[in-house]
CSV table of C-alpha atoms in Angstrom, one decimal:
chain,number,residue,atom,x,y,z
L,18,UNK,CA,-4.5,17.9,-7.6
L,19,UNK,CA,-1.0,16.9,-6.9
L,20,UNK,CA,-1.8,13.8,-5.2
L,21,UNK,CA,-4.3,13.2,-7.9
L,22,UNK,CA,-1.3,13.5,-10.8
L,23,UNK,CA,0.7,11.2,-9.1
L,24,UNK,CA,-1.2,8.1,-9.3
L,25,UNK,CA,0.5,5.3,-10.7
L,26,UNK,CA,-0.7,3.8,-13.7
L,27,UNK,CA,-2.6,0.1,-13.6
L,28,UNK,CA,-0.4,-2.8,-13.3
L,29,UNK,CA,-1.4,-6.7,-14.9
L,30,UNK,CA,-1.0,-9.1,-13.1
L,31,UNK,CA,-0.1,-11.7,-16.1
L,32,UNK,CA,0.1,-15.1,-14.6
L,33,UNK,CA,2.3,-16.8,-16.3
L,34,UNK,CA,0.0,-19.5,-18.6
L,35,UNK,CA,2.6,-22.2,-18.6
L,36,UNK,CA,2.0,-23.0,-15.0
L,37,UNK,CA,-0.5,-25.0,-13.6
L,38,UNK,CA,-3.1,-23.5,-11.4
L,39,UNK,CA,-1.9,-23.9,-7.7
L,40,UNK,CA,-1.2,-22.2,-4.6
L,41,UNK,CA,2.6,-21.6,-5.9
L,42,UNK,CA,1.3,-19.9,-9.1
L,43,UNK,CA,-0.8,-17.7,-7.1
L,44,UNK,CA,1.5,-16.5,-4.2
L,45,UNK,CA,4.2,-16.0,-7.5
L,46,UNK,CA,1.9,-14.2,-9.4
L,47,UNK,CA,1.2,-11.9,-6.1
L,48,UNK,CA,4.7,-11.4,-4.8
L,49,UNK,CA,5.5,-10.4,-9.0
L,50,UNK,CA,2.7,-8.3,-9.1
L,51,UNK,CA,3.6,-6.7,-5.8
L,52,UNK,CA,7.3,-6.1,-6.8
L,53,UNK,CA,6.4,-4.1,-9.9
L,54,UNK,CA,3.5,-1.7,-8.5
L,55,UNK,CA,6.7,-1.4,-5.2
L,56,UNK,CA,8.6,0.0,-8.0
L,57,UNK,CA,5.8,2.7,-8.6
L,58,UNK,CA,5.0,3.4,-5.6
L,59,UNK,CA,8.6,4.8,-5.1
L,60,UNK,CA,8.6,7.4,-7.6
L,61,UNK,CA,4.9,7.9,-6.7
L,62,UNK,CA,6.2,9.1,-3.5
L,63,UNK,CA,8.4,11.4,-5.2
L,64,UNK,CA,6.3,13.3,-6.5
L,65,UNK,CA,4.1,14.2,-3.1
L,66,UNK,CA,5.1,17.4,-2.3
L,67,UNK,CA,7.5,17.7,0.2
L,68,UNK,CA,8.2,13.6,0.6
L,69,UNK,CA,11.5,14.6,-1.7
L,70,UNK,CA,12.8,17.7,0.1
L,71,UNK,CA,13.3,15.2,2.9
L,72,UNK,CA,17.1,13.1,3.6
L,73,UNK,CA,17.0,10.2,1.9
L,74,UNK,CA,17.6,8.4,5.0
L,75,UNK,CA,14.1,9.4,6.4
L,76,UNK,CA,12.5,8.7,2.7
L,77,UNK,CA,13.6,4.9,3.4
L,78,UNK,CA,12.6,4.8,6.8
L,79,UNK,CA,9.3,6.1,6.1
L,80,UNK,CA,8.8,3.6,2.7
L,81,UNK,CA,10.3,0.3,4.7
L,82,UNK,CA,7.4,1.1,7.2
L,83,UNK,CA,4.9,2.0,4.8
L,84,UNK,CA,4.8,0.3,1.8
L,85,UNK,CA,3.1,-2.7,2.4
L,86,UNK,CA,0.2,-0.3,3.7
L,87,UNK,CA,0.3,1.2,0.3
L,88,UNK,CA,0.1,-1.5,-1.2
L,89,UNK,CA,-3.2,-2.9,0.8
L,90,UNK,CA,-4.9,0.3,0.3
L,91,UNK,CA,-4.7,0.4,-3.6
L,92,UNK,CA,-6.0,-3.2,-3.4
L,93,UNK,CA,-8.5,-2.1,-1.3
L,94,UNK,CA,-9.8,1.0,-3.0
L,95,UNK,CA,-9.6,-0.8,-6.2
L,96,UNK,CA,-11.6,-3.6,-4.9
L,97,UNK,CA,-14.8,-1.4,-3.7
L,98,UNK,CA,-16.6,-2.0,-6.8
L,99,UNK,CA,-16.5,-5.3,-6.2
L,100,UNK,CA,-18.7,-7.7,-4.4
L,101,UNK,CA,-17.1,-10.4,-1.8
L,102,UNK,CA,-13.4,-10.2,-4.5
L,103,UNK,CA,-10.4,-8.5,-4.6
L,104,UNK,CA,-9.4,-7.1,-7.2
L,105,UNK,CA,-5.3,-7.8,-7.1
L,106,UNK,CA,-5.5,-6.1,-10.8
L,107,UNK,CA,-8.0,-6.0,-13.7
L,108,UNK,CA,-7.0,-9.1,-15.0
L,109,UNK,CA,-6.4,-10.5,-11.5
L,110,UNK,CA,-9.5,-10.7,-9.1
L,111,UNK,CA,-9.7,-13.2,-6.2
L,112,UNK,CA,-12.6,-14.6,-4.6
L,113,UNK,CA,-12.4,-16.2,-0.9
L,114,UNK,CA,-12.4,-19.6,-2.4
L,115,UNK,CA,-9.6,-19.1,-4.9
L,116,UNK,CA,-8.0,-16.6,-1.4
L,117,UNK,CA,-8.4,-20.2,0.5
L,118,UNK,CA,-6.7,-22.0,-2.1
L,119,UNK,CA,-3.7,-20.1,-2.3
L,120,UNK,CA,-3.2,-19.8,1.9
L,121,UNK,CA,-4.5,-16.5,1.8
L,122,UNK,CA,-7.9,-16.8,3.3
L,123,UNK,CA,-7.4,-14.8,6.5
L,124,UNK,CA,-5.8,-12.1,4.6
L,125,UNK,CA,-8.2,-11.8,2.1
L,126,UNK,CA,-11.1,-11.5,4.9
L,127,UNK,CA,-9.5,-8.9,6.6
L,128,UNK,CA,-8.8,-6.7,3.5
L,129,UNK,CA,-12.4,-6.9,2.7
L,130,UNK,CA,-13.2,-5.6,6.4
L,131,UNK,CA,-11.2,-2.3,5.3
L,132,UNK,CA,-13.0,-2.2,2.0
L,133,UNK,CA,-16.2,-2.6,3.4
L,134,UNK,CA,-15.5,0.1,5.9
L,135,UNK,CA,-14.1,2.5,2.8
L,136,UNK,CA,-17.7,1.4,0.8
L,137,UNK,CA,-19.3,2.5,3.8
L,138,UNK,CA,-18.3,6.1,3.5
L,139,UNK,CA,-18.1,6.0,-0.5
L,140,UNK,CA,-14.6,6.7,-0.5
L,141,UNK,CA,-13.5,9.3,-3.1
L,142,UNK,CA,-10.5,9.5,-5.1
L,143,UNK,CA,-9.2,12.3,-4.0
L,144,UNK,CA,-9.7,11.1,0.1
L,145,UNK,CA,-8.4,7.7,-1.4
L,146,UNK,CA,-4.8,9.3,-2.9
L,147,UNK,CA,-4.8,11.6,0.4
L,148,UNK,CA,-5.2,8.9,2.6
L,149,UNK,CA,-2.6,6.9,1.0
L,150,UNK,CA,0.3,10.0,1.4
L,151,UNK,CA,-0.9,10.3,4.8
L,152,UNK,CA,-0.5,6.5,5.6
L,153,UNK,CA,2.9,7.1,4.3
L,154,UNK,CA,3.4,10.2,5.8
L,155,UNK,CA,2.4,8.8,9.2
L,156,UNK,CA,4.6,5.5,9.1
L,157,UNK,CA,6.0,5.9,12.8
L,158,UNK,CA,9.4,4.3,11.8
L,159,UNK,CA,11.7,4.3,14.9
L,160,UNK,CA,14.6,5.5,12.4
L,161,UNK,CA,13.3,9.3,11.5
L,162,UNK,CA,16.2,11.6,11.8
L,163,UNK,CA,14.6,14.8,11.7
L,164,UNK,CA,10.9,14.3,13.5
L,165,UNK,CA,10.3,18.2,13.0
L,166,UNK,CA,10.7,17.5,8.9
L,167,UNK,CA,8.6,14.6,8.8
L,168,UNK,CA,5.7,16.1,11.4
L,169,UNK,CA,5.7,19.1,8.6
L,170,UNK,CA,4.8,16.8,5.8
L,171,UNK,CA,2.2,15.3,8.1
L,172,UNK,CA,0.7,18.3,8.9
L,173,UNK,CA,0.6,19.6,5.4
L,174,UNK,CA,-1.2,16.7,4.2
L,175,UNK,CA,-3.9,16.5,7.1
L,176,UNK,CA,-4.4,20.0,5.9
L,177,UNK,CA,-5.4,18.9,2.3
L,178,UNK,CA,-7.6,15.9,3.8
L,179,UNK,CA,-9.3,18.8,6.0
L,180,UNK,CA,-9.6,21.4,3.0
L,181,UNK,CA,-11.0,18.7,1.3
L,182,UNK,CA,-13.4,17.9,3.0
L,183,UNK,CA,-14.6,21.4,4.0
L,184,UNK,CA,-15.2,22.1,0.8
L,185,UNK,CA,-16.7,18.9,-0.5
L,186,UNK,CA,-18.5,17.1,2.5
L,187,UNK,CA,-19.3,19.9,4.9
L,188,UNK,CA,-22.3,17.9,5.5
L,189,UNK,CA,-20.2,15.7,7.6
L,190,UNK,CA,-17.6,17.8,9.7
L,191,UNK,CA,-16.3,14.5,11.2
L,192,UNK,CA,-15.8,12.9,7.6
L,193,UNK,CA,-11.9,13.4,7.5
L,194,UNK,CA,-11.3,12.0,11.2
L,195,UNK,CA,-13.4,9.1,10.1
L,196,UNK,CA,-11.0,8.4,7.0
L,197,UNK,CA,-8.2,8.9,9.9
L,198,UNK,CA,-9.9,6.3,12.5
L,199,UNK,CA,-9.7,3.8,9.3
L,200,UNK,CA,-5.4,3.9,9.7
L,201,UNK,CA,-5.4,1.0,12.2
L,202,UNK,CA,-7.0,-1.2,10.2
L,203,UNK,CA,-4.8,-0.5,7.6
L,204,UNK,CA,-1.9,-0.9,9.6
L,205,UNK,CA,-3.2,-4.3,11.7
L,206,UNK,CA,-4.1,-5.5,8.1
L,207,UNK,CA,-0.9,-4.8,6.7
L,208,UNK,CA,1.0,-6.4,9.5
L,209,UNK,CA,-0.9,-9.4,8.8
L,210,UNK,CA,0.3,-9.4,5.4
L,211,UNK,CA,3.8,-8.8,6.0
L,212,UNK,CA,4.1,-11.7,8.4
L,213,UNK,CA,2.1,-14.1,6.2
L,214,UNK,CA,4.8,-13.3,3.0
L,215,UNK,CA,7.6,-13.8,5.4
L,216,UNK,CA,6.7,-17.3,6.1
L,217,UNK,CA,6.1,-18.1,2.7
L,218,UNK,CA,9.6,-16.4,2.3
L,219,UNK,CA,10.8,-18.8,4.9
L,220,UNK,CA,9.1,-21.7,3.3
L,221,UNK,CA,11.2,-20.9,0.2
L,222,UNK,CA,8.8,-22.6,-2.6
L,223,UNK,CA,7.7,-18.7,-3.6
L,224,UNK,CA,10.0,-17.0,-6.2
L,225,UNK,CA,10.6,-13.1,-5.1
L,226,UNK,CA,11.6,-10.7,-6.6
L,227,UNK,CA,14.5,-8.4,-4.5
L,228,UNK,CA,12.8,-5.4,-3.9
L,229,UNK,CA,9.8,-7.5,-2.5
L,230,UNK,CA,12.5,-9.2,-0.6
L,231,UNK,CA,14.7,-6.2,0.6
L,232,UNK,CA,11.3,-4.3,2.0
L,233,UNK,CA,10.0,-8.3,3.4
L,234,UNK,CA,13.6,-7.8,5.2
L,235,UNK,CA,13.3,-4.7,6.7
L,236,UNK,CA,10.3,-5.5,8.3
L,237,UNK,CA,11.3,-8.2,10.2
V,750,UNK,CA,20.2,0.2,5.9
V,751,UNK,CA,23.1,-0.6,3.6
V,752,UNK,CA,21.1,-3.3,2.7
V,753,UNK,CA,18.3,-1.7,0.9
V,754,UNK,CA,20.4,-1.3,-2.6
V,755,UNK,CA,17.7,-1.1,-4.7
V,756,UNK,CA,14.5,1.1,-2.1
V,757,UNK,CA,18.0,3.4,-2.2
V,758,UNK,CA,18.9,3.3,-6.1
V,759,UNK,CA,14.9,3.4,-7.1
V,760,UNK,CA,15.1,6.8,-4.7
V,761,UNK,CA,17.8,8.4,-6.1
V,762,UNK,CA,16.7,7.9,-9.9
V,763,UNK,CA,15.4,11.3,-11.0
V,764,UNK,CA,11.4,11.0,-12.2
């Protein structure tokens, strides 16, 4: 229920109508769009109980590993209604040809693999938020400072995902280590990403915005 | 990590 409160509200994407339509306008309206839902997700993470009682050191550590994974699993989960798009926000959907247009192609492609997994197993809300804190939760970050703290939070929230699912699919007693087994795709898919907006960082045609930039950074 | 200003500031805002 906690997990369920602290969903962020919908973002816009809003690209801006006085540019032309081009790869440039998309990646800008992506990295822009990415920097402000960051900026959610970090006091979205406050409120998951127990992610605050932690040092603030090991909050970063956890969020500079993480949050690109957040971010691809809120596209993802977003996009499962959707046929063949992603939906980036409501007024922001991509297609594979406008994904190949903008670069983005292989990216696109392999976020639609984790959605089509997710559709698979009609992802639920409540797995969807649960998954996410997990994801978070289960960064591996080689700068934790207290491993007992951060295996506590870990364990608390594997708990929920099992209580969860006893309750609502005991149908399927395997149901919450399948949602588990769908965390390296999240994480190969999310490398992906990071390295593709790190050479258009390189590249330097792209404005970002410095949160964007300062997570980009710390994932190099 | 005295580079992440803003992941730090954003963290340290109460809400």
């Amino acid at each position: 229920t906690l997990l369920l409160g602290a969903e962020p509200e919908k973002v816009c994407a809003m690209p801006d109508p006085a540019l032309p339509d081009s790869d440039i306008k998309a990646l800008t309206t992506l990295c822009d769009l990415a920097d402000r839902e960051l900026v959610l997700n970090i006091s979205w993470a406050k409120h998951i109980p127990g992610f605050s009682s932690l040092s603030l050191s090991d909050q970063m550590s956890l969020l500079q590993s993480a949050w690109m994974e957040i971010l691809v699993l809120r596209v993802a989960f977003r996009s499962l209604p959707c046929d063949d798009r992603l939906l980036f926000a409501d007024d922001y959907i991509m297609d594979a040809e406008q994904a190949k247009c903008a670069g983005l192609l292989e990216l696109h492609t392999a976020i639609l693999q984790l959605v089509r997994r997710y559709r698979c197993m009609s992802l639920e809300r409540e797995e969807f938020v649960t998954l996410k804190a997990i994801a978070l939760a289960n960064s591996d970050s080689m700068h934790i400072e207290d491993v007992e703290a951060v295996q506590g939070l870990q364990d608390a929230l594997h708990e929920a995902l099992l209580d969860y699912e006893c309750v609502h699919h005991s149908e399927d007693p395997r149901r919450a280590g399948k949602l588990i087994m769908t965390l390296p795709l999240l994480r190969q898919t999310s490398a992906k990403a990071v390295r593709h907006f790190c050479s258009i960082k390189q590249d330097g045609r792209v404005p970002m915005h410095k949160l964007f930039l300062e997570l980009l950074e710390a994932n190099i | 990590k005295e580079k992440h200003k803003i992941l730090h500031r954003l963290l340290q805002n109460s809400s």
